[in-house]
Coordinates of C-alpha atoms and ligand atoms in Angstrom, one line a residue:
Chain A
X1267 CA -26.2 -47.8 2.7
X1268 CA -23.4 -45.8 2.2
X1269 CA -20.8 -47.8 0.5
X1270 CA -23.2 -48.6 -1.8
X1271 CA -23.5 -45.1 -2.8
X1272 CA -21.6 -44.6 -6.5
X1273 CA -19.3 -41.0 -6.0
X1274 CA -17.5 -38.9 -8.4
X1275 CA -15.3 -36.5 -8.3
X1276 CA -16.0 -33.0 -10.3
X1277 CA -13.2 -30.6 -11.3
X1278 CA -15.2 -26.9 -11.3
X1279 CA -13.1 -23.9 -12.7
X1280 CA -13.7 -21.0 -9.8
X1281 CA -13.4 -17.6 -10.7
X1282 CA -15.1 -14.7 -8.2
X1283 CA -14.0 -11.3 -9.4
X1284 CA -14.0 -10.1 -5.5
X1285 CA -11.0 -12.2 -4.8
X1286 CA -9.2 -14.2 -7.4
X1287 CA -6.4 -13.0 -9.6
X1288 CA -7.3 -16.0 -12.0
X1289 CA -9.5 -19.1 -12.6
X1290 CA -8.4 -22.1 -10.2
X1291 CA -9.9 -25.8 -10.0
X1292 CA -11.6 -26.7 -7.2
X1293 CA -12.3 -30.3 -6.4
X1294 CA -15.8 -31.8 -4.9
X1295 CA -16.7 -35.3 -4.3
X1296 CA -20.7 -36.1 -5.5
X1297 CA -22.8 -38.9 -4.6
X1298 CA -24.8 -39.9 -7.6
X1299 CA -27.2 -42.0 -9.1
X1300 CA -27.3 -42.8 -12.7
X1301 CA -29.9 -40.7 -13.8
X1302 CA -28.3 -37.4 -12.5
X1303 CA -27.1 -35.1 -14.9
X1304 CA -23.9 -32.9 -14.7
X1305 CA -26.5 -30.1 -13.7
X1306 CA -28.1 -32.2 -10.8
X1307 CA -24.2 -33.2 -9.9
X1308 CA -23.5 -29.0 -10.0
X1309 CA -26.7 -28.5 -7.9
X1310 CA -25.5 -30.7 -5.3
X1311 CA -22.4 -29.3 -4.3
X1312 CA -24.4 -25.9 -4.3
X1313 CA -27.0 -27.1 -2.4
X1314 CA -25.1 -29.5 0.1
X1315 CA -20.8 -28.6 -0.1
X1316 CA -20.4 -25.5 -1.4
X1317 CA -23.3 -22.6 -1.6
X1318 CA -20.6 -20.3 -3.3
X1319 CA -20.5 -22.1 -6.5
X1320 CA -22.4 -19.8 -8.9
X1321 CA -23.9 -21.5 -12.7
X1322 CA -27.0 -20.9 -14.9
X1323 CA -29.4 -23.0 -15.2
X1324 CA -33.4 -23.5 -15.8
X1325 CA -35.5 -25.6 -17.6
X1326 CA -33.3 -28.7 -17.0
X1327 CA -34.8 -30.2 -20.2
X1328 CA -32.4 -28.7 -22.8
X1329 CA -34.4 -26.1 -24.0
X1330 CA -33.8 -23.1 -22.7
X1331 CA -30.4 -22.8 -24.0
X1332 CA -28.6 -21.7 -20.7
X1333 CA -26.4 -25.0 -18.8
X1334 CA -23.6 -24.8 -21.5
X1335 CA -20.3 -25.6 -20.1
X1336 CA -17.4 -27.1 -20.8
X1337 CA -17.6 -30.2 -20.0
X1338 CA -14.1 -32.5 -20.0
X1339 CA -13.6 -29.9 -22.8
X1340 CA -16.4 -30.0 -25.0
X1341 CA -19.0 -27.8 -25.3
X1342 CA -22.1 -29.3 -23.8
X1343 CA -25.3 -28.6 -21.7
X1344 CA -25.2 -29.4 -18.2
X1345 CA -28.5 -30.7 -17.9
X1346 CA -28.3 -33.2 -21.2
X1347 CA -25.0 -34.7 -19.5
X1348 CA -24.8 -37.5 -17.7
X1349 CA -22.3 -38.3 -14.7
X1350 CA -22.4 -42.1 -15.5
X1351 CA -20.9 -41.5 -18.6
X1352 CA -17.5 -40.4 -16.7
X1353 CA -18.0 -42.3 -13.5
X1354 CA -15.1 -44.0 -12.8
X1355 CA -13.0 -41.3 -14.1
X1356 CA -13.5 -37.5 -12.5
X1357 CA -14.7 -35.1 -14.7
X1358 CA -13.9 -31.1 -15.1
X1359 CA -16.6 -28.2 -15.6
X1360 CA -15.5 -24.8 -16.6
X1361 CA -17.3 -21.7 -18.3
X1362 CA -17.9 -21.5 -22.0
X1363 CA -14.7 -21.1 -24.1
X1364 CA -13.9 -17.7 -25.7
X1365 CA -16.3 -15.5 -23.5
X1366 CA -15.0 -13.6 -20.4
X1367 CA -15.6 -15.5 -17.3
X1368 CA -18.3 -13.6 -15.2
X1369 CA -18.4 -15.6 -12.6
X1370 CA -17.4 -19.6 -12.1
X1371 CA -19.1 -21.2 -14.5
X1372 CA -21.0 -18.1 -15.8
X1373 CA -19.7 -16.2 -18.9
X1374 CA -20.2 -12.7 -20.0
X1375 CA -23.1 -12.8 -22.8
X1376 CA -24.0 -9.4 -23.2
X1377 CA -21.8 -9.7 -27.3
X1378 CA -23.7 -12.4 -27.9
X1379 CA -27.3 -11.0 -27.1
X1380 CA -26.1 -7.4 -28.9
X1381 CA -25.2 -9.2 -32.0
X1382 CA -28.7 -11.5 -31.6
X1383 CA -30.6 -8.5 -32.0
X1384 CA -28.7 -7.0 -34.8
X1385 CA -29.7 -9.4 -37.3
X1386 CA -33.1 -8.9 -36.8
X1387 CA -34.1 -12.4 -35.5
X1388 CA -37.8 -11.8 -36.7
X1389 CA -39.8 -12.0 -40.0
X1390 CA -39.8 -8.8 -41.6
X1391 CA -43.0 -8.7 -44.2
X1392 CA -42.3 -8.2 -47.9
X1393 CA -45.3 -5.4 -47.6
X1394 CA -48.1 -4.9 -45.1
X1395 CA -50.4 -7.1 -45.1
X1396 CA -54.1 -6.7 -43.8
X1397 CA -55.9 -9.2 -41.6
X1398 CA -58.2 -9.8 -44.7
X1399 CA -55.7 -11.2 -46.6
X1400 CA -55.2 -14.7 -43.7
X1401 CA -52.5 -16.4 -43.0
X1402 CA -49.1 -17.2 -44.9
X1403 CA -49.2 -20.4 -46.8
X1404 CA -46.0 -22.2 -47.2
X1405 CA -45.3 -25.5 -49.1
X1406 CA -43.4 -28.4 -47.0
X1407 CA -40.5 -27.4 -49.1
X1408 CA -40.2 -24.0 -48.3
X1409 CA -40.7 -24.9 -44.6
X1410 CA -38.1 -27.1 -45.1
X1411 CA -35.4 -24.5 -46.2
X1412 CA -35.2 -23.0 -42.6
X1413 CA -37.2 -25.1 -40.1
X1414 CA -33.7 -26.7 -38.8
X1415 CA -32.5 -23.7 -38.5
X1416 CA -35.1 -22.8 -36.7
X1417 CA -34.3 -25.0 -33.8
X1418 CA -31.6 -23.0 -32.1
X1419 CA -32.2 -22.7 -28.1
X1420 CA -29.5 -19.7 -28.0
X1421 CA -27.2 -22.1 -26.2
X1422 CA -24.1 -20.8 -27.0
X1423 CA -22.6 -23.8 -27.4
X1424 CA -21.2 -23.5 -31.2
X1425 CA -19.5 -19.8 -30.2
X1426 CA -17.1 -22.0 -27.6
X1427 CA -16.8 -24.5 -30.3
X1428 CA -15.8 -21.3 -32.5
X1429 CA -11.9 -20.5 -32.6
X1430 CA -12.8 -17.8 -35.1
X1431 CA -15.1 -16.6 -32.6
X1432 CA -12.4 -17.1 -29.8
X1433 CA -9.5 -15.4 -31.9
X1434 CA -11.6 -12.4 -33.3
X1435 CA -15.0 -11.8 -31.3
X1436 CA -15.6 -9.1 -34.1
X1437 CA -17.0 -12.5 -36.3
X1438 CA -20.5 -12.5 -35.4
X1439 CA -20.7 -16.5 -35.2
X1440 CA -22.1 -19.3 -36.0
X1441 CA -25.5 -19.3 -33.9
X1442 CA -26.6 -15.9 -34.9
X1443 CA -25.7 -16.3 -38.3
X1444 CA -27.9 -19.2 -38.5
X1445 CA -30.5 -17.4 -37.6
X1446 CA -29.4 -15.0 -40.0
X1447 CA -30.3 -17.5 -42.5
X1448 CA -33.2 -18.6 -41.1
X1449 CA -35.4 -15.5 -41.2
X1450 CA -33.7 -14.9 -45.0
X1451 CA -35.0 -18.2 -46.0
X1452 CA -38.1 -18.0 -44.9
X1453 CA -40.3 -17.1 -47.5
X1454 CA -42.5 -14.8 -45.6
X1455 CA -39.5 -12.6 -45.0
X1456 CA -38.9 -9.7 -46.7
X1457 CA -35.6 -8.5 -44.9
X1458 CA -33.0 -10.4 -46.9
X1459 CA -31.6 -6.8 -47.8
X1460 CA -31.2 -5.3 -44.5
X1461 CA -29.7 -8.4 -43.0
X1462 CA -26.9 -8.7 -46.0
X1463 CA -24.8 -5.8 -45.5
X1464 CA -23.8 -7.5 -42.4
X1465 CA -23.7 -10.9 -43.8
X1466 CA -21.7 -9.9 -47.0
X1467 CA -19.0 -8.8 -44.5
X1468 CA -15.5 -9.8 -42.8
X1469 CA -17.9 -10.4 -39.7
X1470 CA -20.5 -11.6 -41.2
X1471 CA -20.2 -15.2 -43.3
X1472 CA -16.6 -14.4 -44.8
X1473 CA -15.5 -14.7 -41.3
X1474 CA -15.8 -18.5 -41.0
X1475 CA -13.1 -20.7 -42.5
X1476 CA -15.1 -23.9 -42.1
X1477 CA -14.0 -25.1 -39.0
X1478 CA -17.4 -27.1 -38.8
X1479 CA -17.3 -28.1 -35.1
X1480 CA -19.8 -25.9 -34.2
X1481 CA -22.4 -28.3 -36.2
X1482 CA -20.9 -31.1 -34.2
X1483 CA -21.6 -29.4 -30.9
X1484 CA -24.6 -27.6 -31.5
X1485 CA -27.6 -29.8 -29.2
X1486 CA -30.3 -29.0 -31.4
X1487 CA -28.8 -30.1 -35.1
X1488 CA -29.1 -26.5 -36.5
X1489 CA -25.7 -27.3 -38.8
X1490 CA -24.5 -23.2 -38.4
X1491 CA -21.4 -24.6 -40.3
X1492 CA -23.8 -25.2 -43.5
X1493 CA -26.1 -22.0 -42.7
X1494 CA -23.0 -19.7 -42.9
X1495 CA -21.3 -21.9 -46.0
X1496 CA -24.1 -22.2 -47.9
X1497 CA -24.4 -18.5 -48.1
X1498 CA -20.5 -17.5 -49.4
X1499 CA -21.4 -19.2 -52.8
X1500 CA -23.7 -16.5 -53.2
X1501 CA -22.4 -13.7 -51.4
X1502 CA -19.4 -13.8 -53.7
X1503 CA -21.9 -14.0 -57.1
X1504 CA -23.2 -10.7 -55.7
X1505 CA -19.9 -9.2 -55.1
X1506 CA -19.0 -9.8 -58.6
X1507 CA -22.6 -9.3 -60.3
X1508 CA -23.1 -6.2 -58.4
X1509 CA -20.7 -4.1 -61.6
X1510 CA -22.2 -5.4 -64.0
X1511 CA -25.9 -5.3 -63.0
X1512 CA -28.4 -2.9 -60.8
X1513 CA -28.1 -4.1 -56.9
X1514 CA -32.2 -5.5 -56.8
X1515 CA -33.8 -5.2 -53.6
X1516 CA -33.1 -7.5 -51.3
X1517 CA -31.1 -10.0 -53.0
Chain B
X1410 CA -20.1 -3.2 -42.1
X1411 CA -18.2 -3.3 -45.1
X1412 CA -18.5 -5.5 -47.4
X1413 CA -15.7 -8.1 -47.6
X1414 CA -13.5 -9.0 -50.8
X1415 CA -12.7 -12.2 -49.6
X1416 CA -15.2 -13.5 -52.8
X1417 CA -12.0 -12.6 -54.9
X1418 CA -9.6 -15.1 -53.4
X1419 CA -12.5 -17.2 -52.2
X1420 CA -13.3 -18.1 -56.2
X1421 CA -10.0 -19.3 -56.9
X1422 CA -9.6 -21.1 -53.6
X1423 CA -12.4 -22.7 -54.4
X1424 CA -12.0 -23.3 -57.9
X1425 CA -8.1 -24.6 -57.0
X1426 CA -9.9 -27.2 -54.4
X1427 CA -11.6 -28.5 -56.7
X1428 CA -9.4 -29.7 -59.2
X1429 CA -6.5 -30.6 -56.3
X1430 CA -9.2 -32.9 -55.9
X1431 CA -10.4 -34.1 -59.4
X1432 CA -6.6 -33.9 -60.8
X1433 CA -4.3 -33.6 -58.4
X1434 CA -3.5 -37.0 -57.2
X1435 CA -3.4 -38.7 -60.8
X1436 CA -0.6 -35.0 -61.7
X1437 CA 1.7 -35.6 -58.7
X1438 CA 2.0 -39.6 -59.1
X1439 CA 2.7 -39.0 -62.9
X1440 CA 5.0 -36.0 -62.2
X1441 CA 6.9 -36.5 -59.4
X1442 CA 6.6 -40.5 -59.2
X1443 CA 5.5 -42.6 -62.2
X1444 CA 8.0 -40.9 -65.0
X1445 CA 11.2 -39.7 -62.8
X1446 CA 10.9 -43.1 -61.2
X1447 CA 10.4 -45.0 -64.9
X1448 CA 7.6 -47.2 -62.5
X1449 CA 4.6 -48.1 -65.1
X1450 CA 5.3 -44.8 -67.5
X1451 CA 8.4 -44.2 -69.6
X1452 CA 10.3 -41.5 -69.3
X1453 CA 9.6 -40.0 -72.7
X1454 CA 6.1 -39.0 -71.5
X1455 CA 7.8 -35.8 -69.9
X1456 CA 10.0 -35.3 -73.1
X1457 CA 11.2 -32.0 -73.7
X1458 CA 9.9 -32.1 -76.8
X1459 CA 6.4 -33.3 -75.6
X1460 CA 6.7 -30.9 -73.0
X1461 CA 7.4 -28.0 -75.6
X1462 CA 4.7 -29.2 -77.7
X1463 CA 2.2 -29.6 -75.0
X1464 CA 2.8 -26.1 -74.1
X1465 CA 2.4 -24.2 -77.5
X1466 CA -1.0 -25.7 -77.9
X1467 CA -3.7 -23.0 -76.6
X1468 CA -5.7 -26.4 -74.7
X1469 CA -1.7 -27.0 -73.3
X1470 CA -1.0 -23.5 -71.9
X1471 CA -4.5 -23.0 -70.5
X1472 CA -4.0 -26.6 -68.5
X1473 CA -0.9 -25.8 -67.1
X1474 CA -2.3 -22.2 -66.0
X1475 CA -4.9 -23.4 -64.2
X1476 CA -2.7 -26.1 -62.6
X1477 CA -0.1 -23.8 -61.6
X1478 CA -2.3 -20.7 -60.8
X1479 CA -5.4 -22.3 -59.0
X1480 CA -3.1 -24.5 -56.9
X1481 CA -1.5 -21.5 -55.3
X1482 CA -4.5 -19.5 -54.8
X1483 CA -6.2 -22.4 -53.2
X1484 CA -2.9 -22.9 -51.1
X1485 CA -2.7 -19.3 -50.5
X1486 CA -6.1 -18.2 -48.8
X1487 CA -5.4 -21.3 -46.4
X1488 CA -2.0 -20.3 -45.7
X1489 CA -3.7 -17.2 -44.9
X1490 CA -6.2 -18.4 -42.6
X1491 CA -3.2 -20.8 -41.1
X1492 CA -1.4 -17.6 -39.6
X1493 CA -4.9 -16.0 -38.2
X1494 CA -5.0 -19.5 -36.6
X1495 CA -1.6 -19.3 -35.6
X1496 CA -1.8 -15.9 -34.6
X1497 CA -0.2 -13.9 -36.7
X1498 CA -3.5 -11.6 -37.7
X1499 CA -4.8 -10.2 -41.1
X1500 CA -1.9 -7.4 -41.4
X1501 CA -0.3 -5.7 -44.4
X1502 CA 2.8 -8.1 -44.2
X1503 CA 0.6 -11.3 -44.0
X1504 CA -1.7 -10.0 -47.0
X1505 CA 1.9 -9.6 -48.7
X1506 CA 3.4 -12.6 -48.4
X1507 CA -0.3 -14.8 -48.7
X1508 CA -1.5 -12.7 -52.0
X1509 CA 1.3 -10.8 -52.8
X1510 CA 3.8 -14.1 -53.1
X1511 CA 1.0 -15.6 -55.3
X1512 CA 0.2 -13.0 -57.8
X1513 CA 3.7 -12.5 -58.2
X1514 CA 4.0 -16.3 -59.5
X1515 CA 1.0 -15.7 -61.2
X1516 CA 2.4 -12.9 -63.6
X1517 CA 5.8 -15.2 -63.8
X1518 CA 3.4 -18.1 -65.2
X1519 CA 1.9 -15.9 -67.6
X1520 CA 4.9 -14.8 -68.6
X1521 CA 7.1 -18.3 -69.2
X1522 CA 4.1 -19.8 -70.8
X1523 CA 2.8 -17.2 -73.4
X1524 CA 5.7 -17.2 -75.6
X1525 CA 6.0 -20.8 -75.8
Chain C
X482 CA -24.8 0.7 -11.6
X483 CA -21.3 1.7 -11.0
X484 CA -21.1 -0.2 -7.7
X485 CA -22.0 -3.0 -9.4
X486 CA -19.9 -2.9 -12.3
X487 CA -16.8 -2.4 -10.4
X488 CA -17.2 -6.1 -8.6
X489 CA -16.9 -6.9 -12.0
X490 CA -13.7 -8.2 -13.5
X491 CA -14.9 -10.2 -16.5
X492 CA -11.7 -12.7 -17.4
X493 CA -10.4 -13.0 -20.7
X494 CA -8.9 -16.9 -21.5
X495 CA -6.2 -17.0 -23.8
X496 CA -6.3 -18.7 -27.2
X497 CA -2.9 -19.8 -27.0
X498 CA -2.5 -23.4 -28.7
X499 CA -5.9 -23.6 -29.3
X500 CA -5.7 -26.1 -32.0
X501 CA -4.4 -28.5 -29.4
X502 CA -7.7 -28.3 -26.9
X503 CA -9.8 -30.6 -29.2
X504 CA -8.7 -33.4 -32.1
X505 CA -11.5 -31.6 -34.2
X506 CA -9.3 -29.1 -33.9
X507 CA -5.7 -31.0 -35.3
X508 CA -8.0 -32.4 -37.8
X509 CA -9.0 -29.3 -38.9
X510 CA -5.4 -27.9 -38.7
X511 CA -3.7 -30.8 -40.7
X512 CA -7.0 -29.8 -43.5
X513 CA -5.6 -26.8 -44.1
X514 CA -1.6 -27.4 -43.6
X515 CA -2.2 -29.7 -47.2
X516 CA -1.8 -26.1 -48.3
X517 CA 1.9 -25.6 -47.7
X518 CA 2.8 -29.0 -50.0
X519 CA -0.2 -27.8 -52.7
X520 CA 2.0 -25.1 -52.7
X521 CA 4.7 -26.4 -53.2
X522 CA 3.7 -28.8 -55.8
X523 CA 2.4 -25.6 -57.5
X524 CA 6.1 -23.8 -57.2
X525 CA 7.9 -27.3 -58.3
X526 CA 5.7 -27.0 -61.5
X527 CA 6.1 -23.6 -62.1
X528 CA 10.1 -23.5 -62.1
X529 CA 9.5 -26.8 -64.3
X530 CA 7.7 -24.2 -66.6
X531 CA 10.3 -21.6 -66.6
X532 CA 13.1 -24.5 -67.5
X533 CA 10.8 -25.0 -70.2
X534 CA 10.8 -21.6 -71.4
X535 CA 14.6 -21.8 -71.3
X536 CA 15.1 -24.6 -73.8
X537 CA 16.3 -28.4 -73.9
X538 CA 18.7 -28.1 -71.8
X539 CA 17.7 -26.4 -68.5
X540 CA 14.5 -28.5 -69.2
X541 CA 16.3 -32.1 -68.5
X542 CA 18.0 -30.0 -65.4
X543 CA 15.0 -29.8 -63.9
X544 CA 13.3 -33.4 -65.2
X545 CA 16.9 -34.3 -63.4
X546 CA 16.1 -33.4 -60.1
X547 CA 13.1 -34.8 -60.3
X548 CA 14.5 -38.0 -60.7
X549 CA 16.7 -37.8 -57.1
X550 CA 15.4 -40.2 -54.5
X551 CA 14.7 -37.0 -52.0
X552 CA 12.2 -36.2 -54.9
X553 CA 10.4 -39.2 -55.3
X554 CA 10.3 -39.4 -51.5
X555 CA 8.9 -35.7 -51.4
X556 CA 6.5 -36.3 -54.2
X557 CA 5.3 -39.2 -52.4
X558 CA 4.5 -37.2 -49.3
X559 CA 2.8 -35.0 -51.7
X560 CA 0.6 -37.2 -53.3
X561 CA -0.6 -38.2 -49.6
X562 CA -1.4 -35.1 -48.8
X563 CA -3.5 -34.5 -51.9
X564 CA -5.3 -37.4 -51.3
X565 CA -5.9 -36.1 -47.7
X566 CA -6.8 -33.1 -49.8
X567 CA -9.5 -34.9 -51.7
X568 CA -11.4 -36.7 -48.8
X569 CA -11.2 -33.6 -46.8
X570 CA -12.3 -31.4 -49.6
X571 CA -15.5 -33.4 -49.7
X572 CA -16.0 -34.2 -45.9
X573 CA -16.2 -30.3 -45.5
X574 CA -18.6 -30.5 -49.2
X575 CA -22.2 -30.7 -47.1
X576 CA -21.3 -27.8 -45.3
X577 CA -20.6 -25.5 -48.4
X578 CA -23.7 -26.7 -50.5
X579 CA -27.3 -25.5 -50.5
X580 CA -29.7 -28.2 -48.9
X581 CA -30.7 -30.6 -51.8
X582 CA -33.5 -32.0 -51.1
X583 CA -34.5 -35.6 -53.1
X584 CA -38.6 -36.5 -53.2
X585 CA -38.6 -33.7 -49.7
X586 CA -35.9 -35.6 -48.1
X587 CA -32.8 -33.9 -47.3
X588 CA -30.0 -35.4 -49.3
X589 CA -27.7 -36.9 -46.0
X590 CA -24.0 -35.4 -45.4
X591 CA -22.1 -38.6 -46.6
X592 CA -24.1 -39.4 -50.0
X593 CA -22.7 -36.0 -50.8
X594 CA -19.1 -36.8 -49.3
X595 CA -19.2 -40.3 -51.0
X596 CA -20.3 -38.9 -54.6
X597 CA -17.9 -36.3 -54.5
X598 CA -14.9 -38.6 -53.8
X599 CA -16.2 -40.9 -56.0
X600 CA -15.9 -38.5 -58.7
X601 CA -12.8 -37.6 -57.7
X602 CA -11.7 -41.2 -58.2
X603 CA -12.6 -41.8 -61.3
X604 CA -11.9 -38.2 -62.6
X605 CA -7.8 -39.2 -61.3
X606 CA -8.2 -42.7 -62.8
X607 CA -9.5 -41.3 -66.2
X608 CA -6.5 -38.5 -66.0
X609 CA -3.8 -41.3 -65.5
X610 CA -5.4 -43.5 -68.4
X611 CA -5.0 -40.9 -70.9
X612 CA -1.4 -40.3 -69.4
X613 CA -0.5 -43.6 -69.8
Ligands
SF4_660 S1 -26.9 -23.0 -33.3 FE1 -27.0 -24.8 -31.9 S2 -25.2 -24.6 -30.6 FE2 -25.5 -22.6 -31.6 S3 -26.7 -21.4 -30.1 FE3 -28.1 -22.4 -31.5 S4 -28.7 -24.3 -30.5 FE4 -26.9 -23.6 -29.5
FES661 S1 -31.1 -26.0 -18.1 FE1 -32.2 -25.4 -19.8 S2 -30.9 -26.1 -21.4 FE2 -30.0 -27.0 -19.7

């Protein structure tokens, strides 16, 4: 039984505040069977070698945005990651790259979910609207210009794929300013003009130099790279236009 | 926030991209390969007097302007971001040397080319 | 509150040689190192300009040096790195442009790439025929 057992060997970066100076590798030998994900792999050693390990985790299904890791050093979720795709070879797990390291494999998010909320990650109505008056209608095509953006699951996956983000955490990054440009493409939305003085800014879309792996990385094919991009041609037409003619509401 | 005024380097990086990428290829294999190296062009093509000629025609200095000028900017705001990448962060003495180096060349351009 | 925040001790990775952690990363790097020889070029040109301004003479100086095999070697480098210039240029393209959208269909990331260098191509080709 037991020698037919396939086993891999996973590399976690430890960190507890209590008692390490700095982040360390720590070795564990899994059992496996193909279908077990990273997460399940993670889950056994917590369950069965070490109960100390500490990572997030919870729908197991990739949608609730909270297994990224690095995984062999790419930004992945745990729980959409196979161990067969490693097995011979060992594999290494550490935290997110360019946040703090809370804990093992948990990073500090509290940056990330401050800037989330600055942009206003809701539709903001042009005017009220009473109940009398139904429901928005939107063409395909204007569902079109933000329903991939629309997909992000919050992962965090794009900010460790971010060296902007890593060198200057000031740049609010490329998940959040994806959603950015979801809710200002949406044609319901009326808050375009609240969400641009940020956008317009050094932290805002001017902070990205096109890196691009964060579309690469990003589990859910939101493309932040082209979100942000696709905003700079007109963000610099308003920095010029705005001499010449009256700043209109929210454009 | 404040707003940034990156869109003023931005346009001319962008603009310089673009034709490195439409022109530049064909410019430095006739420049710097084809005529010095006499291989498919003679060397008359880069004639003084051509050259003169080329360059006291309005069509002539405005092509060479844009050459010159949008190459650097377009180099410039990458060299820019290179340093940040490096390290070296948006300071006074990177600004200097990434804008100021380039404006300065800019003005020179102007200057050699007008009079012609 | 303050209990707990003192087991804390978040720790801060260094970026050091960040570039090196992923070959997305040197890929992007070597993108925008193309700069330094765009620059270049740009400087060669402009003291070919200011020869110009000078008359005949400091002219065929320069159109000299040009001619020295460390030159053509150079400018050989340089025209690789412009034409690593024009395929990145339009690799990163999709990224910059609106969403264009063909009878509701997104228009894919390499159509745009392909019909960008394409032009490219045959805006270079059409340059060196008139040169000719
Ligand atoms: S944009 Fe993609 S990678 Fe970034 S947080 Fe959203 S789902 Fe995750
Ligand atoms: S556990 Fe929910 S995304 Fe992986």
């Amino acid at each position: 039984m037991a020698d037919t057992t396939k086993t891999i060997e996973i590399e976690v970066l430890r960190y507890r505040p209590e008692q390490d100076k700095e982040p360390f590798f720590q070795t564990y030998t899994v059992p496996f069977e193909d279908d077990w994900s990273v997460l399940q792999g993670l889950q056994y050693i917590k369950d069965d070698l070490d109960g100390t390990l500490s990572f997030r985790w919870s729908c197991r299904m990739a949608i609730c945005g909270s297994c990224g890791m690095m995984i062999d050093g790419k930004p992945r979720l745990a729980c959409r990651t196979f161990l067969r795709h490693y097995h011979p070879n060992k594999l290494r797990v550490g935290p997110l790259e360019h946040f703090p390291i809370e804990r093992d494999l948990v990073v500090v998010v509290e940056d990330f979910i401050r800037k989330l909320e600055s942009i206003k990650p809701y539709i903001i109505p042009k005017e009220p609207r009473k109940l009398e008056q139904g429901e928005y209608l939107q063409t395909p095509a204007q569902l079109e210009q933000f329903r991939q953006f629309s997909g992000c699951i919050n992962c965090m996956l794009c900010y460790a794929a971010c060296p902007q983000y890593g060198l200057d955490s000031k740049f609010t990054g490329p998940g959040v300013l994806a959603l950015m440009h979801r809710y200002n493409a949406d044609s319901r939305d009326g808050g375009r003009g609240e969400r641009m003085a940020l956008g317009h800014s050094e932290e805002g879309f001017w902070g990205c130099t096109a890196v691009t792996y964060c579309s690469e990385v990003c589990p859910k094919d939101v493309d932040p790279a082209n979100a942000i991009n696709q905003n700079k041609m007109g963000s610099a037409i308003d920095y010029f236009l705005r001499f010449v003619a009256p700043r209109g509401a929210g454009k | 926030m404040t707003r940034s005024n990156a869109p003023l380097v931005w346009s001319l990086f962008g603009a310089g991209g673009v034709l490195a990428a439409l022109v530049g290829p064909a410019l430095v294999f006739v420049t710097g390969i084809a005529v010095p190296a006499g291989i498919l062009m003679s060397h008359d093509l880069m004639s003084y007097q051509r050259m003169f000629g080329f360059a006291q025609s309005w069509a002539g200095k405005i092509i060479i302007l844009a050459v010159i000028v949008l190459f650097l900017w377009h180099a410039a705001l990458r060299i820019f971001h290179m340093l940040h990448d490096f390290g070296i962060h948006p300071g006074v003495a990177s600004k200097l040397i990434c804008f100021g180096l380039p404006f300065l060349c800019t003005v020179a351009a102007f200057y050699w080319v007008l009079p012609i | 509150m303050s209990a707990q925040m003192d087991k804390r001790r978040p720790y801060v990775r260094s970026m050091n040689s960040w570039w090196k952690r992923d070959p997305f990363f040197v890929r992007y790097m070597v993108m925008e190192a193309t700069s330094v020889l765009v620059a270049l070029y740009a400087v060669i040109l402009l003291v070919g300009l200011l020869r110009l301004s000078q008359g005949e003479a400091a002219f065929n100086g320069w159109l000299g040096a040009l001619e020295s095999g460390p030159s053509i070697l150079l400018h050989v480098l340089i025209l690789v790195v412009f034409l690593y210039h024009l395929w990145s240029w339009f690799k990163v393209m999709p990224k910059t442009l609106p969403m264009i959208f063909v009878n509701g269909k997104k228009l894919p990331a390499d159509t745009i790439t392909y019909t960008g260098v394409l032009l490219a191509v045959v805006v270079n080709l059409i340059v060196l025929i008139i040169l000719v």
